[in-house]
mmCIF file of N, CA, C and O in Angstrom:
data_model
loop_
_atom_site.group_PDB
_atom_site.id
_atom_site.type_symbol
_atom_site.label_atom_id
_atom_site.label_comp_id
_atom_site.label_asym_id
_atom_site.label_seq_id
_atom_site.Cartn_x
_atom_site.Cartn_y
_atom_site.Cartn_z
ATOM 1 N N ASP G 1 8.572 -7.772 7.637
ATOM 2 C CA ASP G 1 7.390 -7.581 6.614
ATOM 3 C C ASP G 1 6.405 -6.669 7.065
ATOM 4 O O ASP G 1 5.896 -6.691 8.304
ATOM 5 N N VAL G 2 5.966 -5.730 6.140
ATOM 6 C CA VAL G 2 5.092 -4.710 6.600
ATOM 7 C C VAL G 2 4.124 -4.546 5.365
ATOM 8 O O VAL G 2 4.407 -4.435 4.338
ATOM 9 N N VAL G 3 2.753 -4.509 5.848
ATOM 10 C CA VAL G 3 1.672 -3.988 4.660
ATOM 11 C C VAL G 3 1.310 -2.887 5.378
ATOM 12 O O VAL G 3 0.924 -2.577 6.431
ATOM 13 N N PHE G 4 1.226 -1.690 4.584
ATOM 14 C CA PHE G 4 0.972 -0.277 4.826
ATOM 15 C C PHE G 4 -0.165 0.297 3.972
ATOM 16 O O PHE G 4 -0.049 0.325 2.697
ATOM 17 N N ALA G 5 -1.252 0.632 4.404
ATOM 18 C CA ALA G 5 -2.391 0.797 3.680
ATOM 19 C C ALA G 5 -2.991 2.087 4.222
ATOM 20 O O ALA G 5 -3.630 2.073 5.076
ATOM 21 N N GLN G 6 -2.513 3.271 3.534
ATOM 22 C CA GLN G 6 -2.944 4.670 3.947
ATOM 23 C C GLN G 6 -4.034 5.036 3.303
ATOM 24 O O GLN G 6 -4.012 5.749 2.434
ATOM 25 N N GLY G 7 -5.291 4.627 3.803
ATOM 26 C CA GLY G 7 -6.618 5.059 3.265
ATOM 27 C C GLY G 7 -6.850 4.352 1.905
ATOM 28 O O GLY G 7 -7.582 4.914 1.163
ATOM 29 N N SER G 8 -6.075 3.293 1.533
ATOM 30 C CA SER G 8 -6.308 2.515 0.174
ATOM 31 C C SER G 8 -7.526 1.599 0.321
ATOM 32 O O SER G 8 -7.976 1.149 -0.724
ATOM 33 N N LEU G 9 -7.601 0.891 1.367
ATOM 34 C CA LEU G 9 -8.670 -0.259 1.462
ATOM 35 C C LEU G 9 -10.084 0.303 1.765
ATOM 36 O O LEU G 9 -10.938 -0.552 2.074
ATOM 37 N N ILE G 10 -10.263 1.659 2.021
ATOM 38 C CA ILE G 10 -11.618 2.172 2.163
ATOM 39 C C ILE G 10 -12.320 2.442 0.856
ATOM 40 O O ILE G 10 -13.615 2.680 1.072
ATOM 41 N N ASN G 11 -11.694 2.483 -0.142
ATOM 42 C CA ASN G 11 -12.517 2.983 -1.254
ATOM 43 C C ASN G 11 -13.211 1.861 -2.318
ATOM 44 O O ASN G 11 -13.281 2.192 -3.483
ATOM 45 N N ALA G 12 -13.378 0.835 -1.583
ATOM 46 C CA ALA G 12 -14.239 -0.212 -2.269
ATOM 47 C C ALA G 12 -14.776 -0.983 -1.416
ATOM 48 O O ALA G 12 -14.651 -0.944 -0.153
ATOM 49 N N PRO G 13 -15.868 -1.789 -1.939
ATOM 50 C CA PRO G 13 -16.883 -2.462 -0.907
ATOM 51 C C PRO G 13 -16.015 -3.504 -0.066
ATOM 52 O O PRO G 13 -15.124 -4.090 -0.589
ATOM 53 N N PHE G 14 -16.608 -3.704 1.013
ATOM 54 C CA PHE G 14 -15.795 -4.602 1.991
ATOM 55 C C PHE G 14 -15.710 -6.007 1.285
ATOM 56 O O PHE G 14 -14.515 -6.584 1.459
ATOM 57 N N SER G 15 -16.584 -6.601 0.598
ATOM 58 C CA SER G 15 -16.294 -7.899 0.062
ATOM 59 C C SER G 15 -15.265 -7.926 -0.983
ATOM 60 O O SER G 15 -14.415 -8.768 -1.223
ATOM 61 N N PHE G 16 -15.066 -6.832 -1.785
ATOM 62 C CA PHE G 16 -13.941 -6.646 -2.679
ATOM 63 C C PHE G 16 -12.648 -6.551 -2.087
ATOM 64 O O PHE G 16 -11.660 -7.220 -2.304
ATOM 65 N N THR G 17 -12.568 -5.585 -1.056
ATOM 66 C CA THR G 17 -11.235 -5.559 -0.209
ATOM 67 C C THR G 17 -10.874 -6.791 0.576
ATOM 68 O O THR G 17 -9.697 -7.110 0.717
ATOM 69 N N LYS G 18 -11.886 -7.762 0.980
ATOM 70 C CA LYS G 18 -11.645 -8.797 1.661
ATOM 71 C C LYS G 18 -10.935 -9.785 0.657
ATOM 72 O O LYS G 18 -9.939 -10.399 1.120
ATOM 73 N N ARG G 19 -11.300 -9.792 -0.433
ATOM 74 C CA ARG G 19 -10.753 -10.492 -1.534
ATOM 75 C C ARG G 19 -9.088 -10.227 -1.795
ATOM 76 O O ARG G 19 -8.282 -10.746 -1.898
ATOM 77 N N GLU G 20 -8.964 -8.845 -2.003
ATOM 78 C CA GLU G 20 -7.815 -8.137 -2.159
ATOM 79 C C GLU G 20 -6.750 -8.533 -0.953
ATOM 80 O O GLU G 20 -5.615 -8.796 -1.188
ATOM 81 N N CYS G 21 -7.183 -8.375 0.170
ATOM 82 C CA CYS G 21 -6.613 -8.921 1.403
ATOM 83 C C CYS G 21 -5.924 -10.110 1.465
ATOM 84 O O CYS G 21 -4.894 -10.496 1.792
ATOM 85 N N ALA G 22 -7.031 -11.102 1.052
ATOM 86 C CA ALA G 22 -6.757 -12.580 1.014
ATOM 87 C C ALA G 22 -5.480 -12.929 -0.028
ATOM 88 O O ALA G 22 -4.832 -13.674 0.140
ATOM 89 N N ALA G 23 -5.461 -12.038 -1.184
ATOM 90 C CA ALA G 23 -4.340 -12.209 -2.061
ATOM 91 C C ALA G 23 -3.015 -11.652 -1.507
ATOM 92 O O ALA G 23 -1.884 -12.109 -1.750
ATOM 93 N N ILE G 24 -3.119 -10.693 -0.554
ATOM 94 C CA ILE G 24 -1.880 -10.109 0.059
ATOM 95 C C ILE G 24 -1.219 -10.842 1.238
ATOM 96 O O ILE G 24 -0.101 -11.020 1.336
ATOM 97 N N LEU G 25 -2.342 -11.303 2.227
ATOM 98 C CA LEU G 25 -1.914 -11.960 3.227
ATOM 99 C C LEU G 25 -1.036 -13.260 3.155
ATOM 100 O O LEU G 25 0.028 -13.413 4.004
ATOM 101 N N PRO G 26 -1.075 -14.262 2.324
ATOM 102 C CA PRO G 26 0.077 -15.095 2.181
ATOM 103 C C PRO G 26 1.408 -14.685 2.275
ATOM 104 O O PRO G 26 2.428 -15.518 2.572
ATOM 105 N N HIS G 27 1.738 -13.502 1.857
ATOM 106 C CA HIS G 27 3.033 -12.891 1.582
ATOM 107 C C HIS G 27 3.435 -12.275 2.956
ATOM 108 O O HIS G 27 4.610 -11.922 3.070
ATOM 109 N N LEU G 28 2.503 -12.088 3.789
ATOM 110 C CA LEU G 28 3.027 -11.520 5.242
ATOM 111 C C LEU G 28 3.283 -12.641 6.159
ATOM 112 O O LEU G 28 2.403 -13.359 6.448
ATOM 113 N N LYS G 29 4.526 -12.711 6.535
ATOM 114 C CA LYS G 29 5.080 -13.685 7.510
ATOM 115 C C LYS G 29 4.329 -13.402 8.986
ATOM 116 O O LYS G 29 4.219 -12.367 9.279
ATOM 117 N N PRO G 30 4.279 -14.609 9.748
ATOM 118 C CA PRO G 30 4.049 -14.415 11.240
ATOM 119 C C PRO G 30 5.100 -13.318 11.857
ATOM 120 O O PRO G 30 6.197 -13.470 11.658
ATOM 121 N N GLY G 31 4.479 -12.487 12.710
ATOM 122 C CA GLY G 31 5.318 -11.446 13.156
ATOM 123 C C GLY G 31 5.320 -10.113 12.467
ATOM 124 O O GLY G 31 5.656 -9.320 12.733
ATOM 125 N N GLY G 32 4.808 -10.405 11.093
ATOM 126 C CA GLY G 32 4.857 -9.065 10.269
ATOM 127 C C GLY G 32 3.559 -8.200 10.609
ATOM 128 O O GLY G 32 2.770 -8.520 11.606
ATOM 129 N N ARG G 33 3.710 -6.953 10.214
ATOM 130 C CA ARG G 33 2.938 -5.842 10.744
ATOM 131 C C ARG G 33 1.885 -5.431 9.490
ATOM 132 O O ARG G 33 2.405 -5.406 8.375
ATOM 133 N N TRP G 34 0.564 -5.229 9.856
ATOM 134 C CA TRP G 34 -0.301 -4.640 9.191
ATOM 135 C C TRP G 34 -0.869 -3.396 9.519
ATOM 136 O O TRP G 34 -1.484 -3.265 10.618
ATOM 137 N N ILE G 35 -0.417 -2.556 8.943
ATOM 138 C CA ILE G 35 -0.781 -0.906 9.411
ATOM 139 C C ILE G 35 -1.705 -0.434 8.468
ATOM 140 O O ILE G 35 -1.442 -0.353 7.171
ATOM 141 N N GLU G 36 -2.762 0.078 8.874
ATOM 142 C CA GLU G 36 -3.821 0.554 8.066
ATOM 143 C C GLU G 36 -4.422 2.055 8.618
ATOM 144 O O GLU G 36 -4.489 1.972 9.880
ATOM 145 N N LEU G 37 -4.712 2.853 7.897
ATOM 146 C CA LEU G 37 -5.187 4.062 8.245
ATOM 147 C C LEU G 37 -6.612 4.065 7.365
ATOM 148 O O LEU G 37 -6.668 3.738 6.151
ATOM 149 N N ALA G 38 -7.713 4.794 8.098
ATOM 150 C CA ALA G 38 -8.985 4.557 7.663
ATOM 151 C C ALA G 38 -9.594 5.862 8.153
ATOM 152 O O ALA G 38 -9.294 6.512 8.874
ATOM 153 N N TYR G 39 -11.232 5.584 7.949
ATOM 154 C CA TYR G 39 -12.169 6.599 8.571
ATOM 155 C C TYR G 39 -13.051 5.853 9.542
ATOM 156 O O TYR G 39 -13.274 4.718 9.249
ATOM 157 N N PRO G 40 -13.132 6.382 10.713
ATOM 158 C CA PRO G 40 -13.911 5.706 11.723
ATOM 159 C C PRO G 40 -15.486 5.811 11.499
ATOM 160 O O PRO G 40 -15.864 6.838 11.062
ATOM 161 N N ARG G 41 -16.088 4.929 12.134
ATOM 162 C CA ARG G 41 -17.522 5.011 12.204
ATOM 163 C C ARG G 41 -18.216 6.352 12.791
ATOM 164 O O ARG G 41 -19.121 6.733 12.171
ATOM 165 N N GLU G 42 -17.395 6.779 13.827
ATOM 166 C CA GLU G 42 -17.909 7.911 14.456
ATOM 167 C C GLU G 42 -18.027 9.225 13.468
ATOM 168 O O GLU G 42 -18.747 9.808 13.397
ATOM 169 N N ARG G 43 -16.968 9.191 12.441
ATOM 170 C CA ARG G 43 -17.162 10.192 11.391
ATOM 171 C C ARG G 43 -18.308 9.877 10.430
ATOM 172 O O ARG G 43 -19.123 10.919 10.228
ATOM 173 N N TRP G 44 -18.549 8.879 10.117
ATOM 174 C CA TRP G 44 -19.493 8.424 9.274
ATOM 175 C C TRP G 44 -20.967 8.879 9.791
ATOM 176 O O TRP G 44 -21.805 9.386 9.264
ATOM 177 N N VAL G 45 -21.049 8.460 11.283
ATOM 178 C CA VAL G 45 -22.326 8.891 11.873
ATOM 179 C C VAL G 45 -22.449 10.510 11.939
ATOM 180 O O VAL G 45 -23.450 10.960 11.578
ATOM 181 N N ARG G 46 -21.314 11.237 12.225
ATOM 182 C CA ARG G 46 -21.193 12.726 12.330
ATOM 183 C C ARG G 46 -21.741 13.172 10.982
ATOM 184 O O ARG G 46 -22.310 14.344 10.874
ATOM 185 N N ASP G 47 -21.286 12.479 9.702
ATOM 186 C CA ASP G 47 -21.665 13.045 8.432
ATOM 187 C C ASP G 47 -23.017 12.738 7.963
ATOM 188 O O ASP G 47 -23.407 12.958 6.869
ATOM 189 N N GLY G 48 -23.792 12.000 8.961
ATOM 190 C CA GLY G 48 -25.425 11.855 8.686
ATOM 191 C C GLY G 48 -25.394 10.445 8.016
ATOM 192 O O GLY G 48 -26.534 10.255 7.452
ATOM 193 N N GLN G 49 -24.507 9.537 8.051
ATOM 194 C CA GLN G 49 -24.634 8.043 7.622
ATOM 195 C C GLN G 49 -24.977 8.276 6.276
ATOM 196 O O GLN G 49 -25.960 7.308 5.935
ATOM 197 N N PRO G 50 -24.303 8.662 5.399
ATOM 198 C CA PRO G 50 -24.726 8.544 3.811
ATOM 199 C C PRO G 50 -24.371 7.310 3.225
ATOM 200 O O PRO G 50 -23.660 6.507 3.795
ATOM 201 N N PRO G 51 -24.801 6.918 2.132
ATOM 202 C CA PRO G 51 -24.378 5.710 1.482
ATOM 203 C C PRO G 51 -22.977 5.678 1.273
ATOM 204 O O PRO G 51 -22.568 6.899 1.031
ATOM 205 N N PHE G 52 -22.466 4.569 1.082
ATOM 206 C CA PHE G 52 -20.896 4.752 1.086
ATOM 207 C C PHE G 52 -20.616 5.220 -0.351
ATOM 208 O O PHE G 52 -19.541 5.712 -0.558
ATOM 209 N N ARG G 53 -21.364 5.115 -1.384
ATOM 210 C CA ARG G 53 -21.207 5.500 -2.644
ATOM 211 C C ARG G 53 -21.177 7.141 -2.780
ATOM 212 O O ARG G 53 -20.600 7.886 -3.571
ATOM 213 N N ALA G 54 -21.930 7.772 -1.748
ATOM 214 C CA ALA G 54 -21.990 9.223 -1.624
ATOM 215 C C ALA G 54 -20.925 9.806 -0.759
ATOM 216 O O ALA G 54 -20.449 10.892 -0.785
ATOM 217 N N TRP G 55 -20.681 8.802 0.428
ATOM 218 C CA TRP G 55 -19.697 9.419 1.441
ATOM 219 C C TRP G 55 -18.318 9.657 0.726
ATOM 220 O O TRP G 55 -17.468 10.649 1.256
ATOM 221 N N GLY G 56 -17.869 8.993 -0.271
ATOM 222 C CA GLY G 56 -16.558 9.282 -0.965
ATOM 223 C C GLY G 56 -16.327 10.528 -1.340
ATOM 224 O O GLY G 56 -15.303 11.155 -1.138
ATOM 225 N N SER G 57 -17.448 11.152 -1.873
ATOM 226 C CA SER G 57 -17.234 12.492 -2.361
ATOM 227 C C SER G 57 -17.177 13.397 -1.084
ATOM 228 O O SER G 57 -16.405 14.510 -1.303
ATOM 229 N N MET G 58 -17.764 13.171 -0.057
ATOM 230 C CA MET G 58 -17.674 13.979 1.082
ATOM 231 C C MET G 58 -16.461 13.951 1.815
ATOM 232 O O MET G 58 -16.028 14.875 2.337
ATOM 233 N N THR G 59 -15.610 12.688 1.776
ATOM 234 C CA THR G 59 -14.416 12.686 2.587
ATOM 235 C C THR G 59 -13.295 12.830 1.530
ATOM 236 O O THR G 59 -12.216 13.569 1.987
ATOM 237 N N ASP G 60 -13.339 12.379 0.493
ATOM 238 C CA ASP G 60 -12.187 12.509 -0.444
ATOM 239 C C ASP G 60 -12.210 13.351 -1.597
ATOM 240 O O ASP G 60 -11.399 13.264 -2.502
ATOM 241 N N GLY G 61 -13.504 13.976 -1.880
ATOM 242 C CA GLY G 61 -13.686 14.766 -2.971
ATOM 243 C C GLY G 61 -14.387 14.302 -4.226
ATOM 244 O O GLY G 61 -14.462 12.992 -4.156
ATOM 245 N N GLU G 62 -14.986 15.015 -5.082
ATOM 246 C CA GLU G 62 -15.466 14.400 -6.278
ATOM 247 C C GLU G 62 -14.686 13.535 -6.933
ATOM 248 O O GLU G 62 -13.597 13.668 -7.028
ATOM 249 N N GLY G 63 -15.399 12.598 -7.565
ATOM 250 C CA GLY G 63 -14.875 11.458 -8.369
ATOM 251 C C GLY G 63 -14.412 10.274 -7.535
ATOM 252 O O GLY G 63 -13.900 9.310 -7.982
ATOM 253 N N THR G 64 -14.587 10.467 -5.964
ATOM 254 C CA THR G 64 -14.299 9.186 -5.095
ATOM 255 C C THR G 64 -15.448 8.486 -5.219
ATOM 256 O O THR G 64 -16.657 8.800 -4.577
ATOM 257 N N PRO G 65 -15.529 7.236 -5.760
ATOM 258 C CA PRO G 65 -16.781 6.506 -5.928
ATOM 259 C C PRO G 65 -17.178 5.747 -4.687
ATOM 260 O O PRO G 65 -18.320 5.335 -4.880
ATOM 261 N N TRP G 66 -16.365 5.555 -3.658
ATOM 262 C CA TRP G 66 -16.908 4.707 -2.653
ATOM 263 C C TRP G 66 -15.979 4.954 -1.289
ATOM 264 O O TRP G 66 -14.708 5.123 -1.630
ATOM 265 N N VAL G 67 -16.510 5.132 -0.154
ATOM 266 C CA VAL G 67 -15.631 4.976 0.958
ATOM 267 C C VAL G 67 -16.531 4.302 2.159
ATOM 268 O O VAL G 67 -17.731 4.706 2.353
ATOM 269 N N GLU G 68 -15.822 3.436 2.871
ATOM 270 C CA GLU G 68 -16.449 2.813 4.087
ATOM 271 C C GLU G 68 -15.711 3.079 5.246
ATOM 272 O O GLU G 68 -14.516 3.195 5.141
ATOM 273 N N TRP G 69 -16.277 3.093 6.451
ATOM 274 C CA TRP G 69 -15.817 3.230 7.686
ATOM 275 C C TRP G 69 -15.262 1.990 8.364
ATOM 276 O O TRP G 69 -15.658 0.827 7.725
ATOM 277 N N TYR G 70 -14.171 1.882 8.993
ATOM 278 C CA TYR G 70 -13.671 0.887 9.716
ATOM 279 C C TYR G 70 -13.452 1.040 11.074
ATOM 280 O O TYR G 70 -13.175 2.133 11.524
ATOM 281 N N ASP G 71 -13.747 0.080 11.854
ATOM 282 C CA ASP G 71 -13.048 -0.027 13.209
ATOM 283 C C ASP G 71 -12.323 -1.540 13.446
ATOM 284 O O ASP G 71 -12.252 -2.216 12.454
ATOM 285 N N LEU G 72 -11.764 -1.561 14.598
ATOM 286 C CA LEU G 72 -10.767 -2.684 14.735
ATOM 287 C C LEU G 72 -11.692 -4.112 14.311
ATOM 288 O O LEU G 72 -11.078 -4.893 13.479
ATOM 289 N N ALA G 73 -12.829 -4.323 14.760
ATOM 290 C CA ALA G 73 -13.708 -5.486 14.610
ATOM 291 C C ALA G 73 -13.645 -5.791 13.017
ATOM 292 O O ALA G 73 -13.623 -6.909 12.471
ATOM 293 N N ARG G 74 -14.142 -4.640 12.236
ATOM 294 C CA ARG G 74 -14.363 -4.696 10.800
ATOM 295 C C ARG G 74 -13.050 -5.086 10.159
ATOM 296 O O ARG G 74 -13.010 -5.907 9.075
ATOM 297 N N VAL G 75 -11.873 -4.482 10.513
ATOM 298 C CA VAL G 75 -10.560 -4.755 9.828
ATOM 299 C C VAL G 75 -10.194 -6.284 10.154
ATOM 300 O O VAL G 75 -9.816 -6.892 9.285
ATOM 301 N N LEU G 76 -10.416 -6.619 11.395
ATOM 302 C CA LEU G 76 -10.052 -8.154 11.758
ATOM 303 C C LEU G 76 -10.897 -9.108 10.987
ATOM 304 O O LEU G 76 -10.598 -10.130 10.502
ATOM 305 N N ARG G 77 -12.124 -8.571 10.640
ATOM 306 C CA ARG G 77 -13.165 -9.465 10.055
ATOM 307 C C ARG G 77 -12.666 -9.592 8.393
ATOM 308 O O ARG G 77 -12.862 -10.751 7.942
ATOM 309 N N ARG G 78 -12.165 -8.498 7.940
ATOM 310 C CA ARG G 78 -11.722 -8.412 6.605
ATOM 311 C C ARG G 78 -10.422 -9.261 6.459
ATOM 312 O O ARG G 78 -10.316 -9.762 5.455
ATOM 313 N N LEU G 79 -9.674 -9.295 7.556
ATOM 314 C CA LEU G 79 -8.366 -10.178 7.538
ATOM 315 C C LEU G 79 -8.519 -11.588 7.698
ATOM 316 O O LEU G 79 -7.611 -12.406 7.430
ATOM 317 N N ASP G 80 -9.650 -11.870 8.232
ATOM 318 C CA ASP G 80 -9.979 -13.326 8.597
ATOM 319 C C ASP G 80 -9.779 -14.219 7.354
ATOM 320 O O ASP G 80 -10.319 -13.770 6.338
ATOM 321 N N PRO G 81 -9.379 -15.439 7.575
ATOM 322 C CA PRO G 81 -8.927 -16.133 8.565
ATOM 323 C C PRO G 81 -7.535 -15.932 9.102
ATOM 324 O O PRO G 81 -7.285 -16.493 10.087
ATOM 325 N N ALA G 82 -6.750 -15.037 8.493
ATOM 326 C CA ALA G 82 -5.779 -14.806 9.231
ATOM 327 C C ALA G 82 -5.737 -13.939 10.664
ATOM 328 O O ALA G 82 -6.764 -13.399 10.798
ATOM 329 N N LYS G 83 -4.798 -14.437 11.606
ATOM 330 C CA LYS G 83 -5.144 -13.984 12.892
ATOM 331 C C LYS G 83 -3.830 -12.761 13.324
ATOM 332 O O LYS G 83 -2.930 -12.901 12.916
ATOM 333 N N PHE G 84 -4.594 -11.731 13.896
ATOM 334 C CA PHE G 84 -3.894 -10.521 14.240
ATOM 335 C C PHE G 84 -4.038 -10.123 15.717
ATOM 336 O O PHE G 84 -5.247 -10.293 16.134
ATOM 337 N N GLU G 85 -3.117 -9.596 16.259
ATOM 338 C CA GLU G 85 -3.059 -8.939 17.557
ATOM 339 C C GLU G 85 -2.922 -7.552 17.439
ATOM 340 O O GLU G 85 -2.001 -7.090 16.882
ATOM 341 N N PRO G 86 -3.762 -6.486 18.001
ATOM 342 C CA PRO G 86 -3.640 -5.183 17.829
ATOM 343 C C PRO G 86 -2.419 -4.681 18.810
ATOM 344 O O PRO G 86 -2.198 -5.088 19.829
ATOM 345 N N ILE G 87 -1.459 -3.812 18.152
ATOM 346 C CA ILE G 87 -0.529 -3.223 18.920
ATOM 347 C C ILE G 87 -1.125 -1.818 19.193
ATOM 348 O O ILE G 87 -0.860 -1.190 20.212
ATOM 349 N N LEU G 88 -1.762 -1.277 18.209
ATOM 350 C CA LEU G 88 -2.561 -0.037 18.485
ATOM 351 C C LEU G 88 -3.740 0.042 17.485
ATOM 352 O O LEU G 88 -3.735 -0.377 16.439
ATOM 353 N N ALA G 89 -4.865 0.560 17.998
ATOM 354 C CA ALA G 89 -6.076 0.547 17.328
ATOM 355 C C ALA G 89 -6.860 1.979 17.936
ATOM 356 O O ALA G 89 -7.210 1.719 19.096
ATOM 357 N N MET G 90 -6.792 3.004 17.279
ATOM 358 C CA MET G 90 -7.248 4.424 17.838
ATOM 359 C C MET G 90 -7.635 5.326 16.841
ATOM 360 O O MET G 90 -7.348 5.106 15.682
ATOM 361 N N ASN G 91 -8.685 6.126 17.141
ATOM 362 C CA ASN G 91 -9.183 7.173 16.343
ATOM 363 C C ASN G 91 -8.431 8.416 16.859
ATOM 364 O O ASN G 91 -7.852 8.458 17.872
ATOM 365 N N PHE G 92 -8.233 9.274 15.910
ATOM 366 C CA PHE G 92 -7.476 10.623 16.081
ATOM 367 C C PHE G 92 -8.039 11.814 15.504
ATOM 368 O O PHE G 92 -8.713 11.490 14.578
ATOM 369 N N HIS G 93 -7.599 12.881 15.780
ATOM 370 C CA HIS G 93 -7.832 14.135 15.149
ATOM 371 C C HIS G 93 -9.536 14.257 15.459
ATOM 372 O O HIS G 93 -10.200 14.527 14.459
ATOM 373 N N GLY G 94 -9.966 14.239 16.450
ATOM 374 C CA GLY G 94 -11.378 14.445 16.654
ATOM 375 C C GLY G 94 -12.294 13.321 15.954
ATOM 376 O O GLY G 94 -13.418 13.713 15.546
ATOM 377 N N ASP G 95 -11.943 12.176 15.878
ATOM 378 C CA ASP G 95 -12.570 11.000 15.224
ATOM 379 C C ASP G 95 -12.741 11.337 13.708
ATOM 380 O O ASP G 95 -13.584 10.614 13.094
ATOM 381 N N ASP G 96 -11.774 11.916 13.120
ATOM 382 C CA ASP G 96 -11.715 12.094 11.759
ATOM 383 C C ASP G 96 -11.092 11.027 10.981
ATOM 384 O O ASP G 96 -11.435 10.677 9.891
ATOM 385 N N PHE G 97 -10.143 10.333 11.729
ATOM 386 C CA PHE G 97 -9.410 9.246 11.352
ATOM 387 C C PHE G 97 -9.116 8.226 12.306
ATOM 388 O O PHE G 97 -9.114 8.361 13.332
ATOM 389 N N ASN G 98 -8.774 7.010 11.705
ATOM 390 C CA ASN G 98 -8.232 5.968 12.784
ATOM 391 C C ASN G 98 -7.050 5.285 12.080
ATOM 392 O O ASN G 98 -6.506 5.389 11.005
ATOM 393 N N TRP G 99 -6.185 4.711 13.075
ATOM 394 C CA TRP G 99 -4.849 3.807 12.891
ATOM 395 C C TRP G 99 -4.867 2.608 13.482
ATOM 396 O O TRP G 99 -5.417 2.621 14.652
ATOM 397 N N PHE G 100 -4.651 1.695 12.641
ATOM 398 C CA PHE G 100 -4.450 0.418 13.210
ATOM 399 C C PHE G 100 -3.105 -0.297 12.921
ATOM 400 O O PHE G 100 -2.614 -0.210 11.675
ATOM 401 N N ASP G 101 -2.575 -0.862 13.955
ATOM 402 C CA ASP G 101 -1.130 -1.569 13.602
ATOM 403 C C ASP G 101 -1.384 -2.916 14.335
ATOM 404 O O ASP G 101 -1.522 -2.934 15.621
ATOM 405 N N LEU G 102 -1.296 -3.720 13.615
ATOM 406 C CA LEU G 102 -1.510 -5.214 13.962
ATOM 407 C C LEU G 102 -0.393 -6.183 13.693
ATOM 408 O O LEU G 102 0.271 -5.780 12.747
ATOM 409 N N VAL G 103 -0.163 -7.012 14.391
ATOM 410 C CA VAL G 103 0.898 -8.092 14.245
ATOM 411 C C VAL G 103 0.287 -9.308 13.990
ATOM 412 O O VAL G 103 -0.723 -9.780 14.533
ATOM 413 N N LYS G 104 0.825 -9.909 12.809
ATOM 414 C CA LYS G 104 0.143 -11.327 12.316
ATOM 415 C C LYS G 104 0.577 -12.250 13.459
ATOM 416 O O LYS G 104 2.042 -12.322 13.670
ATOM 417 N N VAL G 105 -0.089 -13.138 13.916
ATOM 418 C CA VAL G 105 0.133 -14.105 15.125
ATOM 419 C C VAL G 105 0.144 -15.592 14.507
ATOM 420 O O VAL G 105 0.481 -16.417 15.294
ATOM 421 N N GLU G 106 -0.340 -15.785 13.447
ATOM 422 C CA GLU G 106 -0.433 -17.235 13.087
ATOM 423 C C GLU G 106 0.767 -17.591 12.215
ATOM 424 O O GLU G 106 1.674 -16.834 11.759
#
């Protein structure tokens, strides 16, 4: 089992995507992988810490209503109460992007 989210969970507020994740997580078996690509906090800071409703246009172009940054702690908090161990959690391309590869342990 794998969930692959390539920049799809960054385009809505944390509280909304937490509910979306809660609906998906029961279908992911222990040992399943959660792979997610996002934008790191470092990029948001470099871009001047704009409101998330404005940052979407800066990162993904006009018409993008929202973008939030993520780090490992925020991803794990969004997936809570499910428990995951990171296989990989890294920024890349000069802190423009980040990649999380997590394994479900419960």
